[in-house]
Short mmCIF file of C-alpha atoms in Angstrom, two decimals:
data_model
loop_
_atom_site.label_atom_id
_atom_site.label_comp_id
_atom_site.label_asym_id
_atom_site.label_seq_id
_atom_site.Cartn_x
_atom_site.Cartn_y
_atom_site.Cartn_z
CA UNK A 1 157.27 73.61 135.39
CA UNK A 2 154.14 72.17 136.98
CA UNK A 3 152.22 75.31 136.07
CA UNK A 4 153.35 75.02 132.46
CA UNK A 5 152.30 71.38 132.34
CA UNK A 6 148.91 72.34 133.78
CA UNK A 7 148.28 74.86 131.02
CA UNK A 8 149.43 72.38 128.37
CA UNK A 9 147.01 69.79 129.72
CA UNK A 10 144.20 72.33 129.83
CA UNK A 11 144.89 73.30 126.23
CA UNK A 12 144.75 69.64 125.17
CA UNK A 13 141.38 69.19 126.90
CA UNK A 14 139.93 72.31 125.31
CA UNK A 15 141.17 71.23 121.89
CA UNK A 16 139.59 67.81 122.30
CA UNK A 17 136.32 69.40 123.37
CA UNK A 18 136.30 71.69 120.34
CA UNK A 19 136.96 68.75 118.02
CA UNK A 20 133.90 66.95 119.38
CA UNK A 21 131.70 70.06 119.29
CA UNK A 22 129.47 70.72 116.29
CA UNK A 23 130.62 73.66 114.21
CA UNK A 24 128.03 76.42 113.77
CA UNK A 25 126.59 76.75 110.26
CA UNK A 26 127.99 79.31 107.86
CA UNK A 27 125.65 82.19 107.07
CA UNK A 28 125.91 83.70 103.60
CA UNK A 29 124.52 87.08 102.63
CA UNK A 30 121.88 85.46 100.42
CA UNK A 31 120.78 83.20 103.28
CA UNK A 32 120.52 86.22 105.56
CA UNK A 33 118.35 88.02 102.99
CA UNK A 34 116.14 84.93 102.60
CA UNK A 35 115.69 84.75 106.37
CA UNK A 36 114.63 88.39 106.48
CA UNK A 37 112.10 88.06 103.66
CA UNK A 38 110.57 85.02 105.35
CA UNK A 39 110.56 86.18 108.96
CA UNK A 40 110.14 89.95 109.20
CA UNK A 41 106.69 91.13 110.35
CA UNK A 42 107.05 94.24 108.18
CA UNK A 43 107.09 91.99 105.10
CA UNK A 44 104.04 90.05 106.27
CA UNK A 45 102.23 93.32 107.00
CA UNK A 46 102.94 94.56 103.47
CA UNK A 47 101.79 91.20 102.08
CA UNK A 48 98.54 91.59 104.02
CA UNK A 49 98.04 95.04 102.54
CA UNK A 50 98.63 93.66 99.04
CA UNK A 51 96.14 90.82 99.57
CA UNK A 52 93.56 93.29 100.89
CA UNK A 53 94.04 95.47 97.80
CA UNK A 54 93.64 92.44 95.51
CA UNK A 55 90.41 91.59 97.34
CA UNK A 56 89.23 95.15 96.71
CA UNK A 57 90.01 94.70 93.02
CA UNK A 58 87.97 91.47 92.93
CA UNK A 59 85.11 93.25 94.70
CA UNK A 60 85.11 95.97 92.03
CA UNK A 61 84.98 93.28 89.33
CA UNK A 62 81.94 91.73 91.03
CA UNK A 63 79.93 94.85 90.18
CA UNK A 64 79.66 93.51 86.63
CA UNK A 65 77.71 90.45 87.82
CA UNK A 66 74.00 90.24 88.69
CA UNK A 67 72.83 91.02 92.21
CA UNK A 68 70.67 88.05 93.31
CA UNK A 69 68.54 87.87 96.46
CA UNK A 70 66.38 85.11 97.91
CA UNK A 71 63.62 86.11 100.30
CA UNK A 72 61.07 84.26 102.40
CA UNK A 73 58.42 85.55 104.79
CA UNK A 74 55.84 83.92 107.05
CA UNK A 75 53.45 86.54 108.46
CA UNK A 76 50.49 86.21 110.83
CA UNK A 77 48.25 89.22 111.49
CA UNK A 78 44.81 90.81 111.24
CA UNK A 79 43.36 92.18 108.01
CA UNK A 80 41.53 95.41 108.95
CA UNK A 81 41.40 97.58 105.82
CA UNK A 82 44.57 96.07 104.34
CA UNK A 83 45.04 95.06 100.77
CA UNK A 84 47.73 92.58 101.64
CA UNK A 85 49.02 90.65 104.60
CA UNK A 86 52.60 90.85 103.35
CA UNK A 87 55.40 93.12 104.40
CA UNK A 88 56.82 95.46 101.79
CA UNK A 89 59.47 93.75 99.68
CA UNK A 90 61.17 95.45 96.70
CA UNK A 91 59.93 94.37 93.33
CA UNK A 92 56.92 92.37 94.63
CA UNK A 93 53.40 93.42 93.49
CA UNK A 94 50.60 93.70 96.04
CA UNK A 95 47.32 91.74 95.91
CA UNK A 96 44.32 91.34 98.15
CA UNK A 97 40.91 92.92 98.86
CA UNK A 98 39.93 95.43 101.55
CA UNK A 99 37.82 94.23 104.45
CA UNK A 100 37.29 94.37 108.20
CA UNK A 101 38.24 91.45 110.37
CA UNK A 102 39.94 91.03 113.70
CA UNK A 103 40.60 87.42 112.86
CA UNK A 104 44.28 86.66 112.33
CA UNK A 105 45.48 84.96 109.18
CA UNK A 106 48.77 83.36 108.23
CA UNK A 107 50.43 84.18 104.90
CA UNK A 108 53.61 83.01 103.18
CA UNK A 109 55.72 84.89 100.63
CA UNK A 110 58.98 83.74 99.01
CA UNK A 111 61.00 84.08 95.83
CA UNK A 112 64.06 85.44 94.03
CA UNK A 113 64.95 88.96 92.88
CA UNK A 114 67.68 89.62 90.28
CA UNK A 115 69.08 93.08 89.51
CA UNK A 116 71.64 93.76 86.79
CA UNK A 117 73.20 97.07 85.85
CA UNK A 118 72.93 97.27 82.07
CA UNK A 119 74.82 100.51 81.50
CA UNK A 120 76.19 103.09 83.91
CA UNK A 121 78.30 105.49 81.79
CA UNK A 122 81.61 104.35 83.27
CA UNK A 123 80.79 104.05 86.97
CA UNK A 124 81.87 100.43 87.28
CA UNK A 125 84.82 100.71 84.90
CA UNK A 126 86.24 103.73 86.75
CA UNK A 127 85.81 101.98 90.09
CA UNK A 128 87.57 98.91 88.72
CA UNK A 129 90.36 101.08 87.27
CA UNK A 130 90.89 102.72 90.67
CA UNK A 131 90.89 99.35 92.46
CA UNK A 132 93.35 97.83 89.98
CA UNK A 133 95.68 100.79 90.42
CA UNK A 134 95.39 100.43 94.20
CA UNK A 135 96.33 96.76 93.97
CA UNK A 136 99.37 97.58 91.85
CA UNK A 137 100.38 100.31 94.29
CA UNK A 138 100.09 97.83 97.18
CA UNK A 139 102.29 95.41 95.26
CA UNK A 140 104.94 98.09 94.85
CA UNK A 141 104.62 98.91 98.55
CA UNK A 142 105.43 95.28 99.27
CA UNK A 143 108.48 95.49 97.00
CA UNK A 144 109.63 98.65 98.80
CA UNK A 145 109.40 96.79 102.11
CA UNK A 146 111.43 93.93 100.68
CA UNK A 147 114.16 96.18 99.32
CA UNK A 148 114.40 98.09 102.60
CA UNK A 149 114.68 94.78 104.45
CA UNK A 150 117.48 93.70 102.09
CA UNK A 151 119.34 96.96 102.73
CA UNK A 152 119.00 96.52 106.50
CA UNK A 153 120.40 92.99 106.23
CA UNK A 154 123.33 94.16 104.11
CA UNK A 155 124.13 96.99 106.51
CA UNK A 156 124.09 94.64 109.51
CA UNK A 157 125.99 91.93 107.60
CA UNK A 158 128.80 94.23 106.45
CA UNK A 159 128.99 95.87 109.89
CA UNK A 160 129.48 92.44 111.44
CA UNK A 161 132.25 91.59 108.95
CA UNK A 162 133.98 94.93 109.51
CA UNK A 163 133.99 94.51 113.29
CA UNK A 164 135.15 90.92 112.92
CA UNK A 165 138.12 92.08 110.85
CA UNK A 166 138.81 94.90 113.29
CA UNK A 167 138.97 92.35 116.10
CA UNK A 168 141.51 90.32 114.12
CA UNK A 169 143.57 93.48 113.55
CA UNK A 170 143.30 94.42 117.23
CA UNK A 171 144.38 90.93 118.26
CA UNK A 172 147.42 91.19 116.00
CA UNK A 173 148.21 94.61 117.49
CA UNK A 174 147.96 93.23 121.04
CA UNK A 175 150.24 90.33 120.10
CA UNK A 176 152.86 92.74 118.70
CA UNK A 177 152.72 94.92 121.80
CA UNK A 178 153.04 91.87 124.06
CA UNK A 179 156.24 90.93 122.23
CA UNK A 180 157.43 94.52 122.51
CA UNK A 181 156.81 94.47 126.26
CA UNK A 182 158.59 91.15 126.60
CA UNK A 183 161.58 92.44 124.62
CA UNK A 184 161.65 95.65 126.66
CA UNK A 185 161.51 93.77 129.95
CA UNK A 186 164.40 91.55 128.86
CA UNK A 187 166.44 94.62 127.90
CA UNK A 188 165.64 96.25 131.23
CA UNK A 189 166.64 93.12 133.13
CA UNK A 190 170.15 93.23 131.66
CA UNK A 191 170.44 97.01 131.91
CA UNK A 192 170.05 97.83 128.21
CA UNK A 193 166.66 99.56 128.50
CA UNK A 194 165.44 102.16 131.00
CA UNK A 195 162.43 101.62 133.23
CA UNK A 196 160.44 104.21 131.25
CA UNK A 197 160.55 101.92 128.21
CA UNK A 198 158.84 99.15 130.20
CA UNK A 199 156.17 101.55 131.47
CA UNK A 200 155.57 102.91 127.97
CA UNK A 201 155.23 99.40 126.53
CA UNK A 202 152.79 98.40 129.30
CA UNK A 203 150.66 101.51 128.81
CA UNK A 204 150.35 100.98 125.08
CA UNK A 205 149.55 97.29 125.58
CA UNK A 206 146.75 98.18 127.99
CA UNK A 207 145.38 100.70 125.50
CA UNK A 208 145.39 98.07 122.75
CA UNK A 209 143.71 95.53 125.04
CA UNK A 210 141.03 98.09 125.87
CA UNK A 211 140.38 98.66 122.17
CA UNK A 212 140.11 94.89 121.67
CA UNK A 213 137.63 94.48 124.54
CA UNK A 214 135.52 97.30 123.10
CA UNK A 215 135.54 95.67 119.67
CA UNK A 216 134.43 92.33 121.13
CA UNK A 217 131.49 94.10 122.76
CA UNK A 218 130.66 95.78 119.46
CA UNK A 219 130.66 92.38 117.76
CA UNK A 220 128.00 91.17 120.20
CA UNK A 221 125.87 94.18 119.33
CA UNK A 222 126.51 93.59 115.63
CA UNK A 223 125.36 89.99 116.05
CA UNK A 224 122.15 91.14 117.73
CA UNK A 225 121.59 93.70 114.95
CA UNK A 226 122.07 91.07 112.26
CA UNK A 227 119.67 88.70 114.03
CA UNK A 228 117.11 91.50 114.25
CA UNK A 229 117.55 92.39 110.57
CA UNK A 230 116.87 88.73 109.69
CA UNK A 231 113.87 88.50 112.03
CA UNK A 232 115.54 85.77 114.11
CA UNK A 233 115.92 85.24 117.81
CA UNK A 234 119.23 86.36 119.26
CA UNK A 235 122.05 84.08 120.43
CA UNK A 236 121.73 81.70 117.50
CA UNK A 237 125.28 80.56 116.66
CA UNK A 238 126.55 80.90 113.10
CA UNK A 239 129.68 81.86 111.21
CA UNK A 240 129.29 84.78 108.85
CA UNK A 241 130.80 84.26 105.42
CA UNK A 242 133.38 86.99 104.85
CA UNK A 243 132.67 88.69 101.52
CA UNK A 244 133.94 92.14 102.44
CA UNK A 245 135.82 93.01 99.26
CA UNK A 246 136.10 95.53 96.45
CA UNK A 247 134.37 94.96 93.12
CA UNK A 248 133.90 97.67 90.54
CA UNK A 249 130.17 97.98 89.72
CA UNK A 250 129.16 98.45 86.09
CA UNK A 251 127.49 101.56 84.76
CA UNK A 252 127.64 105.31 85.04
CA UNK A 253 125.60 107.81 87.02
CA UNK A 254 123.33 108.48 84.03
CA UNK A 255 122.75 104.74 83.52
CA UNK A 256 121.92 104.25 87.18
CA UNK A 257 119.44 107.14 87.13
CA UNK A 258 117.69 105.74 84.05
CA UNK A 259 117.59 102.35 85.72
CA UNK A 260 116.05 103.90 88.83
CA UNK A 261 113.36 105.71 86.81
CA UNK A 262 112.43 102.39 85.20
CA UNK A 263 112.39 100.09 88.22
CA UNK A 264 112.16 101.99 91.53
CA UNK A 265 109.10 100.41 93.21
CA UNK A 266 108.22 103.53 95.19
CA UNK A 267 108.17 105.55 91.96
CA UNK A 268 105.98 102.89 90.33
CA UNK A 269 103.75 103.09 93.39
CA UNK A 270 103.32 106.83 92.81
CA UNK A 271 102.48 106.25 89.15
CA UNK A 272 99.88 103.64 90.13
CA UNK A 273 98.36 106.08 92.62
CA UNK A 274 98.21 108.70 89.87
CA UNK A 275 96.34 106.26 87.63
CA UNK A 276 93.95 105.51 90.48
CA UNK A 277 93.33 109.24 90.93
CA UNK A 278 92.44 109.51 87.23
CA UNK A 279 89.94 106.71 87.76
CA UNK A 280 88.41 108.70 90.61
CA UNK A 281 87.94 111.68 88.27
CA UNK A 282 86.26 109.46 85.67
CA UNK A 283 84.02 107.95 88.34
CA UNK A 284 83.00 111.37 89.63
CA UNK A 285 82.16 112.59 86.10
CA UNK A 286 79.99 109.52 85.47
CA UNK A 287 77.61 110.74 88.18
CA UNK A 288 76.40 113.42 85.73
CA UNK A 289 74.78 110.63 83.68
CA UNK A 290 72.03 108.09 84.34
CA UNK A 291 72.38 104.37 84.70
CA UNK A 292 70.16 101.63 83.35
CA UNK A 293 69.19 98.66 85.53
CA UNK A 294 67.31 95.48 84.66
CA UNK A 295 65.28 93.81 87.41
CA UNK A 296 63.24 90.64 87.62
CA UNK A 297 61.62 88.49 90.27
CA UNK A 298 59.85 85.18 90.73
CA UNK A 299 57.66 84.76 93.81
CA UNK A 300 55.10 82.51 95.40
CA UNK A 301 52.51 83.57 97.98
CA UNK A 302 49.42 82.37 99.77
CA UNK A 303 47.94 81.07 102.99
CA UNK A 304 47.54 77.43 101.93
CA UNK A 305 49.01 75.15 99.33
CA UNK A 306 49.15 75.47 96.43
CA UNK A 307 50.66 78.96 96.59
CA UNK A 308 50.06 81.53 93.88
CA UNK A 309 53.14 82.11 91.68
CA UNK A 310 54.06 85.29 89.79
CA UNK A 311 56.98 86.79 87.90
CA UNK A 312 57.87 90.29 86.82
CA UNK A 313 60.61 92.05 84.87
CA UNK A 314 61.47 95.71 84.63
CA UNK A 315 63.97 98.09 83.05
CA UNK A 316 64.74 101.05 85.29
CA UNK A 317 66.36 104.32 84.22
CA UNK A 318 67.83 106.14 87.20
CA UNK A 319 68.92 109.71 86.44
CA UNK A 320 70.37 111.58 89.45
CA UNK A 321 69.78 115.32 89.20
CA UNK A 322 72.05 116.47 92.03
CA UNK A 323 74.54 118.02 89.60
CA UNK A 324 75.61 120.72 92.03
CA UNK A 325 76.98 118.09 94.41
CA UNK A 326 78.49 116.09 91.55
CA UNK A 327 80.33 119.18 90.25
CA UNK A 328 82.06 119.61 93.61
CA UNK A 329 82.82 115.92 93.67
CA UNK A 330 84.52 116.23 90.27
CA UNK A 331 86.44 119.31 91.38
CA UNK A 332 87.70 117.46 94.45
CA UNK A 333 88.79 114.46 92.37
CA UNK A 334 90.64 116.74 89.93
CA UNK A 335 92.42 118.49 92.79
CA UNK A 336 93.45 115.14 94.22
CA UNK A 337 94.78 114.08 90.82
CA UNK A 338 96.86 117.27 90.64
CA UNK A 339 98.21 116.60 94.12
CA UNK A 340 99.20 113.03 93.28
CA UNK A 341 100.74 114.08 89.95
CA UNK A 342 102.95 116.68 91.63
CA UNK A 343 103.90 114.20 94.35
CA UNK A 344 104.97 111.82 91.60
CA UNK A 345 107.19 114.48 90.03
CA UNK A 346 108.68 115.30 93.44
CA UNK A 347 109.36 111.60 93.98
CA UNK A 348 111.08 111.41 90.59
CA UNK A 349 113.36 114.31 91.49
CA UNK A 350 114.10 112.71 94.86
CA UNK A 351 115.03 109.47 93.11
CA UNK A 352 117.57 111.31 90.96
CA UNK A 353 119.09 112.94 94.05
CA UNK A 354 119.28 109.68 96.00
CA UNK A 355 121.00 107.90 93.11
CA UNK A 356 123.52 110.72 92.71
CA UNK A 357 124.31 110.85 96.44
CA UNK A 358 124.73 107.07 96.68
CA UNK A 359 126.88 107.07 93.53
CA UNK A 360 129.11 109.84 94.88
CA UNK A 361 129.51 108.01 98.21
CA UNK A 362 130.49 104.85 96.35
CA UNK A 363 133.00 106.70 94.18
CA UNK A 364 134.52 108.42 97.21
CA UNK A 365 134.98 105.11 99.01
CA UNK A 366 136.35 103.50 95.85
CA UNK A 367 139.00 106.21 95.51
CA UNK A 368 140.00 105.86 99.17
CA UNK A 369 140.60 102.10 98.95
CA UNK A 370 143.97 102.20 97.08
CA UNK A 371 145.11 105.05 99.32
CA UNK A 372 144.28 103.00 102.40
CA UNK A 373 146.13 100.01 100.94
CA UNK A 374 149.18 102.17 100.23
CA UNK A 375 149.02 103.62 103.73
CA UNK A 376 148.97 100.13 105.23
CA UNK A 377 151.98 99.09 103.13
CA UNK A 378 153.94 102.16 104.19
CA UNK A 379 153.01 101.55 107.84
CA UNK A 380 154.34 97.99 107.69
CA UNK A 381 157.61 99.22 106.20
CA UNK A 382 157.87 101.93 108.85
CA UNK A 383 157.31 99.39 111.62
CA UNK A 384 160.03 97.15 110.22
CA UNK A 385 162.51 100.05 110.21
CA UNK A 386 161.52 101.20 113.71
CA UNK A 387 161.77 97.67 115.11
CA UNK A 388 165.21 97.20 113.58
CA UNK A 389 166.39 100.53 114.98
CA UNK A 390 165.03 99.72 118.44
CA UNK A 391 166.60 96.28 118.54
CA UNK A 392 169.90 97.74 117.37
CA UNK A 393 169.83 100.32 120.13
CA UNK A 394 169.59 103.23 117.68
CA UNK A 395 165.89 104.02 118.03
CA UNK A 396 163.82 104.60 121.14
CA UNK A 397 160.62 103.08 122.49
CA UNK A 398 158.49 106.06 121.42
CA UNK A 399 159.50 105.64 117.79
CA UNK A 400 158.83 101.89 117.96
CA UNK A 401 155.43 102.22 119.66
CA UNK A 402 154.39 105.02 117.30
CA UNK A 403 155.14 102.79 114.32
CA UNK A 404 153.02 99.99 115.80
CA UNK A 405 150.17 102.38 116.55
CA UNK A 406 150.37 103.85 113.06
CA UNK A 407 150.16 100.37 111.50
CA UNK A 408 147.14 99.49 113.63
CA UNK A 409 145.46 102.72 112.55
CA UNK A 410 146.30 102.10 108.89
CA UNK A 411 144.85 98.58 108.96
CA UNK A 412 141.77 99.84 110.76
CA UNK A 413 141.40 102.60 108.18
CA UNK A 414 141.58 100.11 105.32
CA UNK A 415 138.90 97.92 106.90
CA UNK A 416 136.62 100.89 107.47
CA UNK A 417 137.13 102.12 103.91
CA UNK A 418 136.24 98.68 102.56
CA UNK A 419 133.17 98.68 104.79
CA UNK A 420 132.18 102.16 103.58
CA UNK A 421 132.47 101.01 99.98
CA UNK A 422 130.26 97.94 100.43
CA UNK A 423 127.72 100.01 102.34
CA UNK A 424 127.70 102.62 99.57
CA UNK A 425 127.09 99.93 96.94
CA UNK A 426 124.18 98.57 99.01
CA UNK A 427 122.66 102.05 99.25
CA UNK A 428 123.15 102.58 95.51
CA UNK A 429 121.32 99.32 94.83
CA UNK A 430 118.41 100.54 96.95
CA UNK A 431 118.46 103.92 95.19
CA UNK A 432 118.45 102.20 91.80
CA UNK A 433 115.76 99.73 92.86
CA UNK A 434 117.66 96.51 92.24
CA UNK A 435 120.95 95.03 91.14
CA UNK A 436 123.37 97.37 89.38
CA UNK A 437 123.56 96.85 85.61
CA UNK A 438 125.14 98.67 82.70
#
């Protein structure tokens, strides 16, 4: 009696403590996805790559603007047979008279030089085209990283929910077996049940408890996996919102494949790379042609104030004649374009296969769900019959325990089938490249 009162008092204290304790927040799937997109280093790395590619695009655009330099020089030296006491600077004319003198003189030179490409037969435009395609490809790489992160979160989230439901089913199984053991022990005490029934009930209870302990350990691992998928530190308390359910997705296999062709970011990345490779071919071909450059400068020079000022302008035609090298450059760019084009086609075929496999997995899981539900219903009915027979002294302990074990397996099978279905839908969404639509 005292022991019973002790446990009652302990239960009251624990209940009071739980009432005062703050409940952990509820974590929804969307919140988990948001956490991942904000916290994962893989996402930040892809964002850095995208920003670098955008900077490269801006750099290519800058080639259309003038190239401006400011220069200044203060030189002291002798003037033995020199026409000028200035160092060589591009675009600056030389002045001075020859003479012999070991006396040092001090000279100043300063000014601005402006160079502007007037026409280059597509060199700048092809470089810009390649850079723009590279920036788009980097953007699609970022989207691929995001979608993979979302899939990882969904996998970890659904795995957590499945194990959580398995624990509930295992707890119910343990509770049933505890009642069976209690009933068997009572029957043995009054001589209605043999000792073997008690041993059988104990053995099955221990097996069920072992399964429960294993599931609790798996839940801890599932929690760590979910934390990792979200980019969070472990051991952060939260309650996971249970959304493990069946919902028929819209669309057919053909619709999903068309959707994937239109929106898969990795396929768009390949297409952007192909466009960039075409820009490389155009840039290589432009090297067969000259380019026209305008140049001008304003400068001031002298040893004492006031300095002498000058200006000059020039139009320069630069015509490279290394056509043999350019031809090989064009051939290499064409070969690279062919390589990228074939890789794009291979990626397109792979997309079709991935969509079909994910769709088939989803359909298989969908068809198993009603069978698992029916199996669970039949198992409950079988357990009711077996329990009635055992209590009435008609059935034996083996029949009763088998019915309980079969029900536990049926409920576990239904949970796993539901988990398989939700996982298959998540993989189909990744294969399609977004939410499933008609």
